[in-house]
Structure formats: C-alpha cells, structure tokens
Coordinates of C-alpha atoms and ligand atoms in Angstrom, one line a residue:
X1 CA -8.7 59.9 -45.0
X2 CA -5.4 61.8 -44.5
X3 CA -5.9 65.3 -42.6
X4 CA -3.4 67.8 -43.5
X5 CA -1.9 71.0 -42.2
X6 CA -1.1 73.4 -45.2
X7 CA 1.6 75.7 -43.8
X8 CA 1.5 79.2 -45.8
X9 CA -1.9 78.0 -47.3
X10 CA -2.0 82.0 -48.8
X11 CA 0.8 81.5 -50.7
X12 CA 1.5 80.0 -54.0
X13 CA 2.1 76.8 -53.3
X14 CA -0.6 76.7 -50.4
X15 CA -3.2 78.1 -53.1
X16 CA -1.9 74.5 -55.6
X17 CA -2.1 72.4 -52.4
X18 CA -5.4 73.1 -51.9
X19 CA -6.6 72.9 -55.4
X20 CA -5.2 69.3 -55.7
X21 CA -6.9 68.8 -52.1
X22 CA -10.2 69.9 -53.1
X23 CA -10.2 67.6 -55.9
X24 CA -10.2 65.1 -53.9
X25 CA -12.5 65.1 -50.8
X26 CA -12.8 61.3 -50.5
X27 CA -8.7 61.0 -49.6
X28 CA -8.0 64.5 -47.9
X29 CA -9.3 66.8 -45.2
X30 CA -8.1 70.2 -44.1
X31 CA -6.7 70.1 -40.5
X32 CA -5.0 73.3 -40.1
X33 CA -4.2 76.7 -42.5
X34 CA -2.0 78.9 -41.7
X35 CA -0.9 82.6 -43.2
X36 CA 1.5 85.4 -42.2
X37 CA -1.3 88.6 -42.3
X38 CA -3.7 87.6 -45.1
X39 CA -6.7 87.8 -43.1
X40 CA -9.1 88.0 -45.8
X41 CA -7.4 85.4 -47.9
X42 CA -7.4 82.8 -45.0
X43 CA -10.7 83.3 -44.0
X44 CA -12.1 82.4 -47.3
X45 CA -9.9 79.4 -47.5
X46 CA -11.8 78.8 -44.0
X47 CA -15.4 79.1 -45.3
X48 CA -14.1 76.8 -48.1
X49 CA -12.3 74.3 -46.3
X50 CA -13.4 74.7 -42.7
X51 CA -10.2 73.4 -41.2
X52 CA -10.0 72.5 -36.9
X53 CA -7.7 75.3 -37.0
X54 CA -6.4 78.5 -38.3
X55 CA -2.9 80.0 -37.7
X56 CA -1.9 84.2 -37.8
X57 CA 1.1 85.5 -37.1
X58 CA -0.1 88.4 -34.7
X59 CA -3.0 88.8 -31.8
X60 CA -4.6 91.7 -34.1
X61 CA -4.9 89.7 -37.2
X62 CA -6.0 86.8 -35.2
X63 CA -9.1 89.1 -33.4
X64 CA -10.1 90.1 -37.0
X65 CA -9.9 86.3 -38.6
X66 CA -11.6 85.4 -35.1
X67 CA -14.5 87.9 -36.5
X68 CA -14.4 86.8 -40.1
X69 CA -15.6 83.6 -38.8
X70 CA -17.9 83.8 -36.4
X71 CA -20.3 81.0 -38.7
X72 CA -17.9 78.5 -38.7
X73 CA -16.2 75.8 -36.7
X74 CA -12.6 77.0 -37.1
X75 CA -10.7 78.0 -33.6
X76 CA -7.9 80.5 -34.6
X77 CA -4.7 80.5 -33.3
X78 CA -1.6 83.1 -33.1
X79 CA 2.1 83.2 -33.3
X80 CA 5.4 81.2 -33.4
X81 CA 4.0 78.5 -31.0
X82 CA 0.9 77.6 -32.6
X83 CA 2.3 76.6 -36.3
X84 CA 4.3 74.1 -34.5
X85 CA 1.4 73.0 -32.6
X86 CA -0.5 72.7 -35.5
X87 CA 2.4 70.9 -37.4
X88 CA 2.8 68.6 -34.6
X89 CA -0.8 68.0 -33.9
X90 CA -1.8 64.1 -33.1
X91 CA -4.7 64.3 -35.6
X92 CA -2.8 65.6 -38.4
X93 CA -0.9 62.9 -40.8
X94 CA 0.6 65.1 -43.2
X95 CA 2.1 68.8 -43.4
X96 CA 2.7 70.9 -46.6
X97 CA 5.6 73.0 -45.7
X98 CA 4.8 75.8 -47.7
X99 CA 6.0 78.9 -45.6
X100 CA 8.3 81.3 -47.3
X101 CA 11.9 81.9 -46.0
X102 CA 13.4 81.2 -42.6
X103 CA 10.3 81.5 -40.9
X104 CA 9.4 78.1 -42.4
X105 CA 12.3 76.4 -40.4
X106 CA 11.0 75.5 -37.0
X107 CA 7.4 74.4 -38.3
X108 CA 8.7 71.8 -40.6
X109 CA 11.0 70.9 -38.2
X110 CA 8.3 70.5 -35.4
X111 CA 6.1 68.5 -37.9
X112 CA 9.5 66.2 -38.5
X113 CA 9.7 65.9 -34.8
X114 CA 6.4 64.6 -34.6
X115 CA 7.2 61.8 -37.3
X116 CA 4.4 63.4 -40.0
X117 CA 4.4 62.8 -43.6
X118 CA 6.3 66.0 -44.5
X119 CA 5.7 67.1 -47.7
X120 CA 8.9 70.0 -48.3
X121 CA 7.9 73.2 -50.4
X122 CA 10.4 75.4 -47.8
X123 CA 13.8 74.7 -49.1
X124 CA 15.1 77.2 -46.9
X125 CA 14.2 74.7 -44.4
X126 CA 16.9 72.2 -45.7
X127 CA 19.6 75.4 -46.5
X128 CA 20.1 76.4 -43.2
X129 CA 19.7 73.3 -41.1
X130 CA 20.4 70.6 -43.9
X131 CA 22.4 68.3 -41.4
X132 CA 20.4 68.8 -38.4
X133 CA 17.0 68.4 -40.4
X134 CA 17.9 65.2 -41.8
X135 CA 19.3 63.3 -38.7
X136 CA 15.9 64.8 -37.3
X137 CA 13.8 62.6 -40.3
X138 CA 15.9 59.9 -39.5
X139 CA 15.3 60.1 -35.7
X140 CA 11.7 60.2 -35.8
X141 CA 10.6 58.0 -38.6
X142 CA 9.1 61.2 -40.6
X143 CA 8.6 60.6 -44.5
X144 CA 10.0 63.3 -46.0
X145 CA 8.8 63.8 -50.1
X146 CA 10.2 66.7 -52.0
X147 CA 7.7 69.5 -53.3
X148 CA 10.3 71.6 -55.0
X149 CA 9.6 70.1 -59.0
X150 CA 13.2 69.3 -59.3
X151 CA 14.0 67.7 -56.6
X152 CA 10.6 65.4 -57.3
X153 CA 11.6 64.8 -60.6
X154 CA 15.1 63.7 -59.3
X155 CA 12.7 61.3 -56.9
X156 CA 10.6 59.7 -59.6
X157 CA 13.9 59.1 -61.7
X158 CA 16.0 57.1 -59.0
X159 CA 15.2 53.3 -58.3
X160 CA 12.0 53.2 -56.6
X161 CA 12.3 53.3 -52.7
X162 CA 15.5 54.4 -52.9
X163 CA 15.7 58.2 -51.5
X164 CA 20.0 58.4 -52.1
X165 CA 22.6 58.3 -54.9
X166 CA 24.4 55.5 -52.4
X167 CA 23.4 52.3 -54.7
X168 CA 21.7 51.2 -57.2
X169 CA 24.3 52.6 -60.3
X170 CA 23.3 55.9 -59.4
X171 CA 26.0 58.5 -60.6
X172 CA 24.7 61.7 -61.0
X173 CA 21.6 64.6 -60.9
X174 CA 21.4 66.8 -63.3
X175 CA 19.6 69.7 -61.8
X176 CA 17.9 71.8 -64.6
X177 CA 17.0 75.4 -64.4
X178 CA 14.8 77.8 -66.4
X179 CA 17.5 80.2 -66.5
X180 CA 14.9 83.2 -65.6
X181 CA 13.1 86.4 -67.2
X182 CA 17.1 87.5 -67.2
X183 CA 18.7 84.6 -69.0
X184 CA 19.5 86.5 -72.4
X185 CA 20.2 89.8 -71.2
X186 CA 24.1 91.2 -71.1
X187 CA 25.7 92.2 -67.6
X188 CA 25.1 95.9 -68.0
X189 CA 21.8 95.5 -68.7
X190 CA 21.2 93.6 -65.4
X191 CA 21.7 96.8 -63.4
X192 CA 18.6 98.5 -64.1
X193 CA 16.1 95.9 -64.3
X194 CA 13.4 96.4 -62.3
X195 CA 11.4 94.0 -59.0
X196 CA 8.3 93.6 -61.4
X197 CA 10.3 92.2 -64.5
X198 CA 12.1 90.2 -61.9
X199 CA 9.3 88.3 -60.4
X200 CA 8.2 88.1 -64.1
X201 CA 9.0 84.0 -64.4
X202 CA 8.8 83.0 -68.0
X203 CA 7.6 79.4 -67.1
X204 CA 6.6 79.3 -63.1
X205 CA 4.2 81.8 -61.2
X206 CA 5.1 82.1 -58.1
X207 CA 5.6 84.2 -55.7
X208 CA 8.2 87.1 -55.2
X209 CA 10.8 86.0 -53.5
X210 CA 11.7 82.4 -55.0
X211 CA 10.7 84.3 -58.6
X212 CA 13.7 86.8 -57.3
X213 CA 15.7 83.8 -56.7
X214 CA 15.3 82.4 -60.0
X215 CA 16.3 85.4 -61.5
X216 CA 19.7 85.8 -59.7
X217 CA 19.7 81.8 -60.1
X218 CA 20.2 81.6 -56.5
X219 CA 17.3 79.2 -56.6
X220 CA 19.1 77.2 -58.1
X221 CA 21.8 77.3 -55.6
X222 CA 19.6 76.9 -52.9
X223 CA 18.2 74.1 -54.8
X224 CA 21.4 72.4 -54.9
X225 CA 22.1 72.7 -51.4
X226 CA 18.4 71.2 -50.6
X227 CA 19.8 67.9 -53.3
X228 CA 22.6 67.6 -51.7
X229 CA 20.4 67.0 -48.1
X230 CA 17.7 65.4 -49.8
X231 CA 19.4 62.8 -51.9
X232 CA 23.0 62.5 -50.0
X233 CA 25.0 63.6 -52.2
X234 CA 28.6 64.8 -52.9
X235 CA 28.8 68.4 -54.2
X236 CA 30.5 67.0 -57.0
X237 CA 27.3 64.8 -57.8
X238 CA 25.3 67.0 -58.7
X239 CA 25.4 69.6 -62.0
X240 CA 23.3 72.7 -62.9
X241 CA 21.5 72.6 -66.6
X242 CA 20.0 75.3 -68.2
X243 CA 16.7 74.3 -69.8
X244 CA 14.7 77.6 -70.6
X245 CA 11.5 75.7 -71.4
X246 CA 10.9 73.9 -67.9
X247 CA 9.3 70.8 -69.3
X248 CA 12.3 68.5 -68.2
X249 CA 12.4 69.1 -64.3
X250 CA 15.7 67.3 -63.5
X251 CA 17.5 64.2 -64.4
X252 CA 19.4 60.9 -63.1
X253 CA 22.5 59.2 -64.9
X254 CA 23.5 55.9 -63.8
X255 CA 26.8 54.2 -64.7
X256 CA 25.5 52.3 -67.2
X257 CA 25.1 55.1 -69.6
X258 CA 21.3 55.6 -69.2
X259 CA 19.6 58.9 -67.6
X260 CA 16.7 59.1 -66.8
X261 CA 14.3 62.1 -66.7
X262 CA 11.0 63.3 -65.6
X263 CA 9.1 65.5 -68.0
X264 CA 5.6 67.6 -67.2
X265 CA 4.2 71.2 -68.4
X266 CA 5.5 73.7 -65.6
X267 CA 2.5 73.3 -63.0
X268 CA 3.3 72.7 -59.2
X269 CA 0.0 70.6 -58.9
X270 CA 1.9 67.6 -60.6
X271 CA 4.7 67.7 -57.7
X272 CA 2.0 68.3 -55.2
X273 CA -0.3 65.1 -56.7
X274 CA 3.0 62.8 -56.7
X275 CA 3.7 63.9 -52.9
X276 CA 0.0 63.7 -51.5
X277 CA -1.0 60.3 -53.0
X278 CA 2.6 58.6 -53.0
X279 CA 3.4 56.0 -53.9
X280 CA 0.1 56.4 -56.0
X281 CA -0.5 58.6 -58.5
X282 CA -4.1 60.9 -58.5
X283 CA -5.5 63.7 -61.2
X284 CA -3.9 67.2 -60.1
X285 CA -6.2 69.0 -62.7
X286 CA -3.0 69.8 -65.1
X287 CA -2.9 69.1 -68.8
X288 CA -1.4 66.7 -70.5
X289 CA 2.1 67.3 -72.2
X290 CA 2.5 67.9 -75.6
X291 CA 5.8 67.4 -77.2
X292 CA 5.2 68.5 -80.2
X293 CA 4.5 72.1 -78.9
X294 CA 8.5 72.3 -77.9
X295 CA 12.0 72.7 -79.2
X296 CA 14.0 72.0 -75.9
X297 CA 17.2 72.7 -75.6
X298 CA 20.3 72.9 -72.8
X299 CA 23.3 74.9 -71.7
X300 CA 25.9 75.4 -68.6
X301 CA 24.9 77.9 -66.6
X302 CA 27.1 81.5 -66.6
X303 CA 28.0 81.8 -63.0
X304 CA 30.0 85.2 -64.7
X305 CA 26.4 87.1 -65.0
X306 CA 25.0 85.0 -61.9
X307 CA 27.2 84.4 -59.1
X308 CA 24.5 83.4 -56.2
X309 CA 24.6 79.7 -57.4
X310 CA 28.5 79.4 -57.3
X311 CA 28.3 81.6 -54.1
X312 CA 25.9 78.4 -53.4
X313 CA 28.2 75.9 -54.1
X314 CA 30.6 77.3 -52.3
X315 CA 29.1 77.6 -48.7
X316 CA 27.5 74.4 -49.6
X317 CA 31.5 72.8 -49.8
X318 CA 32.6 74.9 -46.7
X319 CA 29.4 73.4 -45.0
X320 CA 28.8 74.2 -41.4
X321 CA 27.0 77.8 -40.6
X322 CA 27.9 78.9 -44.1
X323 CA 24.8 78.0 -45.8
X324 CA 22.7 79.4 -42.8
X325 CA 24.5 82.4 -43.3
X326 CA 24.5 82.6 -47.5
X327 CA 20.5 81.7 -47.0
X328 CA 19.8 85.3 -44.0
X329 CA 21.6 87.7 -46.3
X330 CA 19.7 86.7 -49.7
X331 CA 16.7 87.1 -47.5
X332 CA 17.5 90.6 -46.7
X333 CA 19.5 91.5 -50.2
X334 CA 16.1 90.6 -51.9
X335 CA 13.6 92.0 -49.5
X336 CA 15.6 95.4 -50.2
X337 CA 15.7 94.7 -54.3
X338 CA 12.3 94.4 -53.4
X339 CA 12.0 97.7 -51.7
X340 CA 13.7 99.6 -54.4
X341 CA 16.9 100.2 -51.8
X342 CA 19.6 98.0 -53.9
X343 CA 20.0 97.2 -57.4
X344 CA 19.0 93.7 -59.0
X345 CA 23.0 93.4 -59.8
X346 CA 23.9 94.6 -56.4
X347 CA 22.3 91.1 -54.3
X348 CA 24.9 88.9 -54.7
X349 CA 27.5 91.1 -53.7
X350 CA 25.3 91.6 -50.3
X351 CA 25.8 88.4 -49.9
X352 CA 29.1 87.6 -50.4
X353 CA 30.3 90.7 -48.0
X354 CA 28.3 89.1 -45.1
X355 CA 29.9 85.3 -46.0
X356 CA 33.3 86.7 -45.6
X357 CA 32.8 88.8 -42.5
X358 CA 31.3 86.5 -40.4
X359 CA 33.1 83.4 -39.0
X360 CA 31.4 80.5 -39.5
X361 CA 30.7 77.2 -37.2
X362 CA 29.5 73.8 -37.6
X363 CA 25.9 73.6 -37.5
X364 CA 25.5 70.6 -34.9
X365 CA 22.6 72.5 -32.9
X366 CA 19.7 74.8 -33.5
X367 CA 20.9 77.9 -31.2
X368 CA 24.1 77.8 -33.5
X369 CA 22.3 77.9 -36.4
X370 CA 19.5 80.4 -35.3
X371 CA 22.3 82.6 -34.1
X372 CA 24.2 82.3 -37.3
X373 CA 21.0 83.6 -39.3
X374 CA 20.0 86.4 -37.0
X375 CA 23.8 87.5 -37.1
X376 CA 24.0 87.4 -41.3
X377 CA 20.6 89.8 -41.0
X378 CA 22.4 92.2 -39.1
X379 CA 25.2 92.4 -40.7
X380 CA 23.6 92.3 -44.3
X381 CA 21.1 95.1 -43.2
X382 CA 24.7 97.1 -42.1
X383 CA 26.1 96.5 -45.8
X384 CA 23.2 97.5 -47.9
X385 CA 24.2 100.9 -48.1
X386 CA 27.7 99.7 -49.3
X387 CA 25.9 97.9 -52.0
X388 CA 23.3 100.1 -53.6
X389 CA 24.4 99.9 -57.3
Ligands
NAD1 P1 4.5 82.9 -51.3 O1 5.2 84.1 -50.9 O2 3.5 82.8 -52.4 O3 3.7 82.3 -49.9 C1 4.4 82.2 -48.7 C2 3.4 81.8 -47.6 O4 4.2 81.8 -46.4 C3 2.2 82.6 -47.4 O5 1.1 81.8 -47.1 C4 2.6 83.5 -46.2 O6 1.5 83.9 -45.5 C5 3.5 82.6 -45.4 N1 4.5 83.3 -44.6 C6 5.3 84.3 -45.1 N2 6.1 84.7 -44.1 C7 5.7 84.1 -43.0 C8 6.1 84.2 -41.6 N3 7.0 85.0 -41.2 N4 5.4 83.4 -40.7 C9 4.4 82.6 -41.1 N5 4.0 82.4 -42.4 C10 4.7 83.2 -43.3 O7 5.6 81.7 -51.5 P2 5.6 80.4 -52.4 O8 6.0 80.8 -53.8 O9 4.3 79.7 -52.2 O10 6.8 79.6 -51.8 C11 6.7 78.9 -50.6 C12 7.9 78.0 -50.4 O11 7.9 77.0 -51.4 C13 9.2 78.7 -50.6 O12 10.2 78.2 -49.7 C14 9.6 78.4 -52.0 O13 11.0 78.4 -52.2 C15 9.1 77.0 -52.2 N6 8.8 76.7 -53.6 C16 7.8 77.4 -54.3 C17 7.5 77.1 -55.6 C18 6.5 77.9 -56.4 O14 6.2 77.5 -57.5 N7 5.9 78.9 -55.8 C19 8.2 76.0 -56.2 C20 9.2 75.3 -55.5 C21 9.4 75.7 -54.2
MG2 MG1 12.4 74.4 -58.0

C-alpha cells in the first residue's frame, strides 16, 4: 500500500490525483491533503478520503476545516511548516507536488529531502531552483517522476531506466506545445483579449494560471527550463514544436535517425497513472485513443507574437538567479492580467523590465534564490503601471 500526500489536492491536478487514487483503493491510501483557502472543497475531499492529515494555509481557515470535521479522524494542520511536515512525514512514501506557483517550492523540496517518491506537477519548483533541486534528489536518494505530460512523455520515450540524454544515442527532445486559445490570432488582436478567453485551453483544463501560461507560451518556456533539469540537458538539446491537437505529448530523436513519441488524448490521469504505479502501468479511467478522429499537424513556434518562451530560453542560457527571477515576475504579470490591471500583450514586457533591472547571481543556495524571487515581485509590482497596455 503506498500512502500519499497530495499537495494542492483542490486544484486541478490534485482533483486527477485523486481520481486515479480512488480507483484504486487496494495500492493507494491518502496520507495528507492540502489546499490554500478551499475549506469547503478540502473538507469534502476529507469525508471522501479521510486522510491522517489536512493542511490550510491560515489559523482561520484551519478553525473552520477543524469544524467541518468534527465526524472524522482527520487532524488539521496550518501554515508554511506543516506542508513540509506533511511532505516529509515517515509514514508517507509518495508526494504529488501539485501546488501552484512559488509557494510549491519548499514542500517539494522538503519531501526530496526526506528521499520520498516525488511525483512533480510544480514546475516552478524545478524553474527557480533547478540546480539546487536536483543535487538535492541526488543527495537523498528521492525518485523523482515527471507529472507535467511532456516531460512524461519525454520519460516513456528514452531508454528505459535511463532518466538523461547522456547515453544511449540519445540526441534530442522535441518538446511539443498546443500553441493555446491565441495561436491563430494576429499581434494586434492579442491586446484586447480578455482573462476568461485566456484560461479558455483548447485541449487541457486546467487551472488559471498555467492556462495563462499557455497562452503567452511561457509554459512552454517554463517547461523547457524544467527539461533541461529533468533530463540534463544542453539548451541546445531541446526544441519547441507546435502541435495544436495535444495528442503527441513530446518526442525523443536518437542518432540513429529514429524518434520516438508518446501519444494519448489530452487527460492528466494518463501522466498521473504512469507516475503512481511506475514502472507499472494501472487503468487512469481515460479513453482509449482514436487516430482516426485526427489530422495532426506541426510548426515552429513564433517567438515574434510570444516572447515569454524565448525570454525562457534566455534566462535559462544565462542560468544562475535568472530563471528565479523570469519565474516571480510572470507570477505577478499574470496575477495582474488576471486582475484586469495589465493587458494580455503587456506580460512579457513585465517580465523582461524586471530581468534587466535586477543583477543576477548564481543560484548555489536557497536564501539566494528566495531573495532573488521576493526581489523580482517587488520590482515587477513597481513596473506594472509602466506596463498597462
Ligand atoms: P490549480 O490552481 O488548479 O491548483 C493549485 C493548488 O495549489 C490548489 O490546491 C491550491 O489550494 C494550492 N495553492 C495555491 N497557492 C498556494 C499557496 N500559496 N500555498 C499552498 N497551497 C497553494 O493549479 P493546477 O492547474 O492544478 O497546477 C498545479 C501545478 O501543476 C502547477 O505548477 C502547474 O504548472 C502544474 N501542471 C498543471 C497541469 C494541469 O493540467 N493543470 C499540467 C501540468 C503541470
Ligand atoms: Mg505541460
């Protein structure tokens, strides 16, 4: 029986964690759920699953969850400290990362600490602290196993038990991208789109930050940054592919000439399956593919109309604090596109203000780091009304 701790089990990918999970009561048990200020979301998940624990961000929410569940055998928990505690716990075996945003970092990171079967929704996680993180999993023995579908997809395709593009004729990942609800439109029509046709995903539901990602295609940068951590590679080794249909999630070339790909319909439960029962495979409850359904086609991506993913690239190549830094000010440049206080066309230009103010270091420790992130917030906030249109 593996006893997990689902991280931002209110979320979207908490919500497909625990559909796969119940599916399943004769492998998996819930240890720990945890949510931001859902109270009445968590505490049905906690009638449902009746985990040990359950995790709030603040005393108040905590007091009313503590009152939602009164009948059942679920101590609650608050704050910063407890997720990690929770993450780290001696009786859990395996933690879904699933918080959104920075706030994910030092969880996943405690649960790596504590050599758990990590399974990695938080990308951001990898983005600021790539180096640090990894070094970390290699430290402690952790098994790390990639929730984000293209980064599984890129797992499936290499040689089995190998997790880097070091050997095995391994030359290349192609990282493939929906494009987003804004693929087809024109620049000028980018200004006046509005937050609910941008967290309007074609393929994915999901929720409103990474579908604001997608749309700017700084998911995909992030993305690439997390490949470049996950799989050890070169900048150079890995290349962005449109593919507005989401049925190919990523590919692998080897030098031979062959590439390899891994193909589903666009459902996080597959991912979540391959990571929970690996190196087995289980049911995830999602339908079976059918080709004939599609015409799939490719194309490069236009970093003209999109600039977050070379912005991406780039703090990705100048490496230390840079991606950190790239990762705070998309925080706050979409929490405001969000908000109504910027224009959709107006985040990346948030972004790339803060990267050349601030100085950037290398990211050998977590103060650094932290520091970096709390500095690109400030000074993000300060540009945003610079940056309106
Ligand atoms: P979501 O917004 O639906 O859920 C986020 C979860 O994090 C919620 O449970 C929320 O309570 C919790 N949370 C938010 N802020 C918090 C804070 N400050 N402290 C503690 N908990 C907090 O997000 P999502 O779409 O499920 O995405 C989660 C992560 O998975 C993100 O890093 C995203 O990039 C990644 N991811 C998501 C998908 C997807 O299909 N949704 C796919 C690949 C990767
Ligand atoms: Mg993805």
């Amino acid at each position: 029986m593996q006893r997990i701790t689902v991280l931002g089990a209110t979320g979207s990918i908490g919500q497909s964690t625990l559909d796969v999970i119940a599916r399943h009561p004769d492998r998996y048990q819930v240890f720990a759920l945890t949510a931001h200020s859902r109270v009445e979301e968590l505490a049905a998940l906690c009638q449902r699953f009746t985990p040990r624990y359950a995790v709030v961000s603040r005393a108040e929410d905590g007091v009313r969850l503590q009152v939602r569940l009164a009948n059942v055998h679920t101590e609650v928990l608050v704050g910063d400290a407890a997720l990690a505690a929770v993450a780290a716990h001696p009786d859990c075996d395996t933690v879904m990362a699933a918080i959104v945003g920075a706030a994910g970092l030092l969880p996943t990171l405690a649960a790596v600490r504590a050599g758990k079967k990590v399974l990695l929704a938080n990308k951001e996680s990898l983005v600021m602290a790539g180096g640090l993180f990894m070094a970390a999993v290699r430290e402690h023995g952790a098994k790390l196993l990639p929730i984000d579908s293209e980064h599984n997809a890129i797992f499936q395709c290499l040689p089995a038990g190998q997790s880097g593009l070091a050997h095995g004729g391994v030359e290349k990942i192609l990282l493939t991208a929906s494009g987003g609800p804004f693929r087809l439109l024109a620049e000028d029509q980018l200004q006046d789109v509005t937050p609910e046709q941008a967290c309007k995903h074609p393929n994915w539901s999901m929720g409103r930050k990474i579908s604001v990602d997608s749309a700017t295609l700084m998911n995909k940068g992030l993305e690439f940054i997390e490949a470049c951590w996950l799989f050890d590679a070169r900048p150079d080794q890995i290349e962005v592919l449109v593919h507005p249909q989401s049925i190919i999630h990523s590919l692998v070339q080897y030098v031979d000439g062959s590439t390899l790909a891994q193909l589903g319909n666009p459902d996080m439960r597959t991912p979540i399956a391959h990571a929970l029962a690996w190196p087995e495979r289980i049911q995830a409850g999602v339908a079976r593919l059918d080709l004939t359904r599609y015409v799939l086609d490719f194309q490069a991506p236009d970093e003209a109309r999109f600039p977050c993913l070379r912005l991406a690239r780039e703090a990705m190549e100048s490496g230390g604090t840079a991606p950190a830094i790239l990762n705070a000010a998309n925080e706050v440049a979409v929490a405001a596109f969000l908000d109504r206080q910027i224009s959709f066309r107006a985040i990346p230009g948030v972004i790339e203000r803060v990267l050349t103010q601030l100085p950037m270091s290398p990211a050998d420790n977590l103060d650094t780091i932290l520091a970096a992130d709390q500095a690109a917030r400030k000074a993000a906030l300060a540009c945003l009304p610079l940056c309106r249109a």
